[in-house]
GROMACS .gro file of C-alpha atoms in nm:
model
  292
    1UNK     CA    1  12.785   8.215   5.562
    2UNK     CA    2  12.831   7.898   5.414
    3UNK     CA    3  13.125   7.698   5.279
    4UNK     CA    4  13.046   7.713   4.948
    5UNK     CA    5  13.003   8.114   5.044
    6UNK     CA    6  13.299   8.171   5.196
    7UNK     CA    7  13.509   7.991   4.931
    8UNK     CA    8  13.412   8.185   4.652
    9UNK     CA    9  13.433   8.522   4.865
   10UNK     CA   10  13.822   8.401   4.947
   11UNK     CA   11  13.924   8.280   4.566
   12UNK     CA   12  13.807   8.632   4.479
   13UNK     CA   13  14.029   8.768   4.743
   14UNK     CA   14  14.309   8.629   4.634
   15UNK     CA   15  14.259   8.738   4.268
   16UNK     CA   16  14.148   9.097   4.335
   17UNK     CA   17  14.493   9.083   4.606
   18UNK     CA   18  14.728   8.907   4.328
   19UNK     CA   19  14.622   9.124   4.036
   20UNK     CA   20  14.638   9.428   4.254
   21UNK     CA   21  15.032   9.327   4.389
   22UNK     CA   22  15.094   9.259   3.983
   23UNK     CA   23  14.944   9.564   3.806
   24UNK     CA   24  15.112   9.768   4.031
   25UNK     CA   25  15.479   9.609   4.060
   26UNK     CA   26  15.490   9.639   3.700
   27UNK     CA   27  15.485  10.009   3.696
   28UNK     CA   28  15.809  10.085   3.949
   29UNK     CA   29  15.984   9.765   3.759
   30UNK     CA   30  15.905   9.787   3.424
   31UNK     CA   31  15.728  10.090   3.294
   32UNK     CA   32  15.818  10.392   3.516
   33UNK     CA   33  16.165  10.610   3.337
   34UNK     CA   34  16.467  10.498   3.614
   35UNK     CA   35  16.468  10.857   3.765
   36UNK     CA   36  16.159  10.850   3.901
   37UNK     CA   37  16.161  10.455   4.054
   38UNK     CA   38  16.186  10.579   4.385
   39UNK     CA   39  15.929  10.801   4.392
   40UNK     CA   40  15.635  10.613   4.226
   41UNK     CA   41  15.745  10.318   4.451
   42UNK     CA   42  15.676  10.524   4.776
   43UNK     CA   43  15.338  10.604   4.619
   44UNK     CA   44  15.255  10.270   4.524
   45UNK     CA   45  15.397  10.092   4.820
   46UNK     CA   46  15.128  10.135   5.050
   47UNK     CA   47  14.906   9.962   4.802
   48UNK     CA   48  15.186   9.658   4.733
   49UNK     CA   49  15.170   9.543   5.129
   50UNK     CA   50  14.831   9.525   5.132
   51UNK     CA   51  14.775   9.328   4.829
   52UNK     CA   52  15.085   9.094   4.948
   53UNK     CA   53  14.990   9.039   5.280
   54UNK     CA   54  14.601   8.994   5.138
   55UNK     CA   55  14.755   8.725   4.899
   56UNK     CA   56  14.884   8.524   5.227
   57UNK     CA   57  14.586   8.602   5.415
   58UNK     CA   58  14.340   8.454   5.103
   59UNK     CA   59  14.549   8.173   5.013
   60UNK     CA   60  14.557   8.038   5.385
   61UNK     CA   61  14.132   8.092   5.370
   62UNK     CA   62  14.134   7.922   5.075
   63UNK     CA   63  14.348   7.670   5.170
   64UNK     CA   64  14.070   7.610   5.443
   65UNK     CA   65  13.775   7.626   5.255
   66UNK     CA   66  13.908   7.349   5.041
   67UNK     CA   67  13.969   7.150   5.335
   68UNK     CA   68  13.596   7.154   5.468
   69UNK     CA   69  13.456   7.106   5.095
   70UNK     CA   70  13.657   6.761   5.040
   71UNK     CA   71  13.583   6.682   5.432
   72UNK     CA   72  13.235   6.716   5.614
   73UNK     CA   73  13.208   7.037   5.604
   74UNK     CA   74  13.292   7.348   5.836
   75UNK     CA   75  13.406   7.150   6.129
   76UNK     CA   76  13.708   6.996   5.909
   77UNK     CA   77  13.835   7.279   5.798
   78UNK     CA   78  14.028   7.295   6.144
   79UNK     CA   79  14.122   6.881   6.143
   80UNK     CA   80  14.496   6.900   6.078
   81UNK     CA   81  14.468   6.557   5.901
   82UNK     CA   82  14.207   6.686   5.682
   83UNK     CA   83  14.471   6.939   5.626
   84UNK     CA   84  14.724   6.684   5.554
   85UNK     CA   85  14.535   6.490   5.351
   86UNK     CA   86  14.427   6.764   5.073
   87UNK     CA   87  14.779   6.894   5.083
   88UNK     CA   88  14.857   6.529   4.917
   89UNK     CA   89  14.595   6.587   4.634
   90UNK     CA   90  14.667   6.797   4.312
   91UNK     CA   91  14.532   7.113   4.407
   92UNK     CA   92  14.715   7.063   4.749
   93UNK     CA   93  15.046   7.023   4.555
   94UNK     CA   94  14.978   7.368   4.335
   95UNK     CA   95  14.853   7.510   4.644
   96UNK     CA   96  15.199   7.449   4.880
   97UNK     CA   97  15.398   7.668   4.602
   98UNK     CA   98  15.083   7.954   4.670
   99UNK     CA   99  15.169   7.931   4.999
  100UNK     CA  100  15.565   7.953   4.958
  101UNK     CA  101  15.558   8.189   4.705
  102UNK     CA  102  15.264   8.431   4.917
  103UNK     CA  103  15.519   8.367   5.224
  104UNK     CA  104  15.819   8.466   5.015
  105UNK     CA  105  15.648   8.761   4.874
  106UNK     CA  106  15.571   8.900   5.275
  107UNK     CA  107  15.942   8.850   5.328
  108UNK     CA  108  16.019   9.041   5.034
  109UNK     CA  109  15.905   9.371   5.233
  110UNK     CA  110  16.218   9.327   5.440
  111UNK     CA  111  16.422   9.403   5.113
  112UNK     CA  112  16.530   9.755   4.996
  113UNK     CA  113  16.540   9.917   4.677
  114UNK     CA  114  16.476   9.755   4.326
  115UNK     CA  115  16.559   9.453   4.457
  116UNK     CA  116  16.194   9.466   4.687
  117UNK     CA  117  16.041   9.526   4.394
  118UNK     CA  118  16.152   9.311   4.172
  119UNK     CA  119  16.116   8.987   4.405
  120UNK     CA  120  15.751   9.100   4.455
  121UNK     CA  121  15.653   9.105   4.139
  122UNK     CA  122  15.788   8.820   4.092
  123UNK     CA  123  15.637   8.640   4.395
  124UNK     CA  124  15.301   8.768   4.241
  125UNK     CA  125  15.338   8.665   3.837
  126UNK     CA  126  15.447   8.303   4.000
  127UNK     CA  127  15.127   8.294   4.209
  128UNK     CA  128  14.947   8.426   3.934
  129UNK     CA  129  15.094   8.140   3.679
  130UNK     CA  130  15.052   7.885   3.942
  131UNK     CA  131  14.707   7.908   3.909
  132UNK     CA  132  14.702   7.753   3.631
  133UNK     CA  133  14.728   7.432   3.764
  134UNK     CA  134  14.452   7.437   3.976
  135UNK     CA  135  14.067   7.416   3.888
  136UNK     CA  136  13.918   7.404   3.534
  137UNK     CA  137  14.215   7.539   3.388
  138UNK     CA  138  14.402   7.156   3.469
  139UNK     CA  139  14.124   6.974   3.278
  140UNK     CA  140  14.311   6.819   3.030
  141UNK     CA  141  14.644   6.570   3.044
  142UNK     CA  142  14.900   6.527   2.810
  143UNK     CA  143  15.035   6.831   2.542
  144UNK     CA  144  14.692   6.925   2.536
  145UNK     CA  145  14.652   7.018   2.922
  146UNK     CA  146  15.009   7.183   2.864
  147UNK     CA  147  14.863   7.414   2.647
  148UNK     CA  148  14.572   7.511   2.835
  149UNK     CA  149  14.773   7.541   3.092
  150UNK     CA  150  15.030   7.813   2.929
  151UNK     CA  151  14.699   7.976   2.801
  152UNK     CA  152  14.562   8.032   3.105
  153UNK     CA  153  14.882   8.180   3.254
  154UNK     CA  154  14.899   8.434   2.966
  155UNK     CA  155  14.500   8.507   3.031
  156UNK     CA  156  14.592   8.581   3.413
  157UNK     CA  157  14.891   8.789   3.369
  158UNK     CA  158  14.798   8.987   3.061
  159UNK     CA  159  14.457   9.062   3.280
  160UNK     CA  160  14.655   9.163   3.625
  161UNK     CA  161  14.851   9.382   3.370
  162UNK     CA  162  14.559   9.521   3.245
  163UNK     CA  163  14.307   9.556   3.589
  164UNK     CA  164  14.563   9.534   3.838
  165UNK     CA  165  14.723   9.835   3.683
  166UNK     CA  166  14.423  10.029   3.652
  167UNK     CA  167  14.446  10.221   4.024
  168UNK     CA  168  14.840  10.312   3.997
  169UNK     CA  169  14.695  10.485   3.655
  170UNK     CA  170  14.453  10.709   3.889
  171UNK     CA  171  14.794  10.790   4.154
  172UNK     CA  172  14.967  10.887   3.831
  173UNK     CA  173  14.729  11.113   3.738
  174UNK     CA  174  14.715  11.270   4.040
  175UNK     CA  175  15.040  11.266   4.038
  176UNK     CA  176  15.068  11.464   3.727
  177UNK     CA  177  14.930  11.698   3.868
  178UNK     CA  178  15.265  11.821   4.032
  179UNK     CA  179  15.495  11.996   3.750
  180UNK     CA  180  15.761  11.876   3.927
  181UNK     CA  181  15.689  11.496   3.811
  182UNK     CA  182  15.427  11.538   3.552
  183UNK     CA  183  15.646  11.455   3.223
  184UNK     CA  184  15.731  11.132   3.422
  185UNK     CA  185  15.458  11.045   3.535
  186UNK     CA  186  15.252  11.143   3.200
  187UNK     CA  187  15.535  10.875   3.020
  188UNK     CA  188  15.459  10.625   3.243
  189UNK     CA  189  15.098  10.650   3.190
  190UNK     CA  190  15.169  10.650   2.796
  191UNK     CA  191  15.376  10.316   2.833
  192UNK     CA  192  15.127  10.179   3.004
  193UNK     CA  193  14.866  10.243   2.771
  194UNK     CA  194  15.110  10.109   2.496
  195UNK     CA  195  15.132   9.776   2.651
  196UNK     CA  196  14.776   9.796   2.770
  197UNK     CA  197  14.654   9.744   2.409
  198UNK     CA  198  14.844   9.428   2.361
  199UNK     CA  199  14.701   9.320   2.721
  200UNK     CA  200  14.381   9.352   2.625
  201UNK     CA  201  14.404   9.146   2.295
  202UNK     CA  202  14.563   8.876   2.484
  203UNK     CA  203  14.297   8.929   2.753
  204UNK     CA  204  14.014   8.838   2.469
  205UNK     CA  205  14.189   8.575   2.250
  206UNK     CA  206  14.295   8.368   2.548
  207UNK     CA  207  13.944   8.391   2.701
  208UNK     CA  208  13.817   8.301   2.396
  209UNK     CA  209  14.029   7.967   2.365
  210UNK     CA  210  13.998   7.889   2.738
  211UNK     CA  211  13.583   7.870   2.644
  212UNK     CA  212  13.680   7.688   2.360
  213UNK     CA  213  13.863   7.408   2.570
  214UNK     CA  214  13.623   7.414   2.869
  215UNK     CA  215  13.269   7.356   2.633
  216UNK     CA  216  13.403   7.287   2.293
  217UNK     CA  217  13.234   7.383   1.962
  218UNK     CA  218  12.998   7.539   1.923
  219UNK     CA  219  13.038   7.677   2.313
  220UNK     CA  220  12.670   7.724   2.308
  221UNK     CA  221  12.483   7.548   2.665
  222UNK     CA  222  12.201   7.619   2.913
  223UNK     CA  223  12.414   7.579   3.187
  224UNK     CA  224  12.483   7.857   3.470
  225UNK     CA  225  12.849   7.850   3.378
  226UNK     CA  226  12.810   7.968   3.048
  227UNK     CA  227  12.520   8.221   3.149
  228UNK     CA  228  12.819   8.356   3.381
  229UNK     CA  229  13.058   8.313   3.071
  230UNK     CA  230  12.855   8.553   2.891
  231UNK     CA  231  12.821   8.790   3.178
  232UNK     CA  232  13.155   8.777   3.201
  233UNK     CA  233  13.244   8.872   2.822
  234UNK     CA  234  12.968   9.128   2.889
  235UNK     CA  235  13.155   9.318   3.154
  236UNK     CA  236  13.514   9.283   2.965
  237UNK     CA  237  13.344   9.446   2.631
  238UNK     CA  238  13.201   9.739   2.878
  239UNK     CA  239  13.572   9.815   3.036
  240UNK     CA  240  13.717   9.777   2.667
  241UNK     CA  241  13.463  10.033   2.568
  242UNK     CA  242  13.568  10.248   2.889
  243UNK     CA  243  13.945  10.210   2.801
  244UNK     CA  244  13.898  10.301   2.470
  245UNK     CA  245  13.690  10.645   2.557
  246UNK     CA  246  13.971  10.731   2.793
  247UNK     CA  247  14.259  10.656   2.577
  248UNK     CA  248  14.098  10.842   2.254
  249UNK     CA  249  13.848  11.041   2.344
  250UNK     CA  250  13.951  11.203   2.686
  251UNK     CA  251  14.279  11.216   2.671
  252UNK     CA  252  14.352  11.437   2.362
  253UNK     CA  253  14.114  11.668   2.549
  254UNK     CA  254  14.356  11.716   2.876
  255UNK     CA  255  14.511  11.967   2.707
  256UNK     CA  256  14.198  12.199   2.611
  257UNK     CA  257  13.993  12.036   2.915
  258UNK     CA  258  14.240  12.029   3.157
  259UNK     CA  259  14.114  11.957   3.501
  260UNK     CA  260  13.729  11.858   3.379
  261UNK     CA  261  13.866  11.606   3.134
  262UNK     CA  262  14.104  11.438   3.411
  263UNK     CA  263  13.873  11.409   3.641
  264UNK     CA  264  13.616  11.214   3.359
  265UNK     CA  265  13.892  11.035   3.329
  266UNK     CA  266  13.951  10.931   3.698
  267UNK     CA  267  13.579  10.893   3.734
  268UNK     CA  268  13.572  10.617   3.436
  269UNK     CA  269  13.864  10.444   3.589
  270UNK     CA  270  13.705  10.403   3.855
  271UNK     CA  271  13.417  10.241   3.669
  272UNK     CA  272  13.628  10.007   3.547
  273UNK     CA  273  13.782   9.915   3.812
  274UNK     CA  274  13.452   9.838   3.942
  275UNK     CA  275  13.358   9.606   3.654
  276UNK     CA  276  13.700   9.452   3.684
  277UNK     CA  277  13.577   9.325   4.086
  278UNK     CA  278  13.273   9.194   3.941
  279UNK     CA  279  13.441   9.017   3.631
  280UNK     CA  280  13.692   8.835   3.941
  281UNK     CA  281  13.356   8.777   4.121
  282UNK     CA  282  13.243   8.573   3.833
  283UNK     CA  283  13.528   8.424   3.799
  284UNK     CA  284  13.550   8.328   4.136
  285UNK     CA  285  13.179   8.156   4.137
  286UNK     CA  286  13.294   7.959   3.797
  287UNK     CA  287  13.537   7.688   4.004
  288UNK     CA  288  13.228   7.563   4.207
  289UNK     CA  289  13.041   7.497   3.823
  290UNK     CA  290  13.099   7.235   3.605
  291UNK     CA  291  13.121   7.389   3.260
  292UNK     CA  292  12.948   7.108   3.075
   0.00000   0.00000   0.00000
């Protein structure tokens, strides 16, 4: 594989393993009714140390990668001065707080209670906001690269809410399945869904700014990054048009469906979560582009 290869493969990594540790910490922390913490948090805890100890695990590889693409290539990426010496360049400085906070968050396991998840959530909306300062999205200087900046961080975090939440949906509704949990977990779902609207408007209009910044007016080129922009805006209007289908057209149906009509819905989630992996793939191949 090549450099370039393996970069991309680990910057996806790390968003697929960030927005999975964020979409689902916010259920147990913020959405799920206080009775029934516990339980969704042994469900979705299995899921939570994988994505945190992927987070480490990507953000070390990436950390790599980086070194070899400023050095000479593969054999760098092991030269601790090479190391050294990206550490001392702006990415390098954003990237020492991805490493602290992705260390922090692996520690966080060793907590118990609320208190575990609450620190790694935490852990993962920093990462997630850190970001932010790395790549195209630290462009600009001045008041104007401050708001691009706080753009992008509410682009990242309303999409982990949005994709990184979309697999606890599917253990929910298998969960509510059980009638001993099912009006919990079936109010869980509905908050979810309430915030998920908001999410998703935030997902578009901050897109649509971040393009805005990146190739200006009109945001019209030839170049591969905007092909990919499109693609990308392409596969976001597909899951918007799968999340609305579930939300209004198969779930008033559960009721007179019942098991046919959950499953659709499972199936579709599934779907998206699919297009959500290739939208991070995209995104992943957009910081080796330039956008104009």
């Amino acid at each position: 594989m090549s450099l370039t290869g393996f970069y991309i493969l680990c910057r996806w990594l790390h968003f697929c393993a960030l927005m999975s540790l964020v979409g689902a910490g916010v259920y147990p922390v913020l959405l799920a009714p206080k009775g029934y913490r516990d339980s969704l948090t042994r469900r979705l805890m299995p899921l939570m140390k994988v994505s945190v100890w992927l987070t480490l695990f990507s953000a070390v590889m990436l950390l790599a990668a980086q070194t070899g693409q400023m050095g000479d290539g593969w054999r760098d990426t092991l030269q601790s001065e090479v190391w050294l010496a990206v550490l001392q360049t702006q990415f390098g400085y954003a990237w020492q707080w991805q490493l602290a906070l992705a260390v922090s968050g692996c520690l966080a396991l060793l907590l118990r209670g609320h208190q575990r998840q609450q620190t790694l959530l935490l852990c993962g909306v920093m990462q997630l906001a850190g970001l932010a300062f790395t790549g195209h999205a630290a462009m600009l200087d001045g008041w104007g690269g401050v708001f691009q900046r706080t753009n992008q961080m509410v682009h990242l975090l309303s999409a982990a809410f949005w994709a990184g939440g979309l697999l606890p949906m599917i253990f929910l509704m298998l969960a509510g399945r059980n009638p001993a949990c099912r009006y919990d977990a079936i109010s869980t779902m509905m908050r979810f869904s309430r915030y998920g609207h908001l999410a998703v408007i935030l997902v578009l209009v901050s897109g649509a700014v971040n393009a805005l910044l990146l190739l200006g007016w009109p945001p019209v080129t030839f170049r591969l990054y905007s092909q990919l922009l499109v693609l990308k805006t392409l596969l976001v209007g597909i899951m918007m048009g799968i999340a609305l289908f579930n939300r209004y057209w198969l779930v008033p149906r559960f009721q007179r469906s019942g098991a046919l009509a959950q499953q659709q819905f499972i199936n579709s989630t599934l779907v998206e979560i699919g297009l959500a992996a290739l939208v991070l793939l995209v995104v992943a191949v957009f910081a080796i582009l330039e956008p104009s």
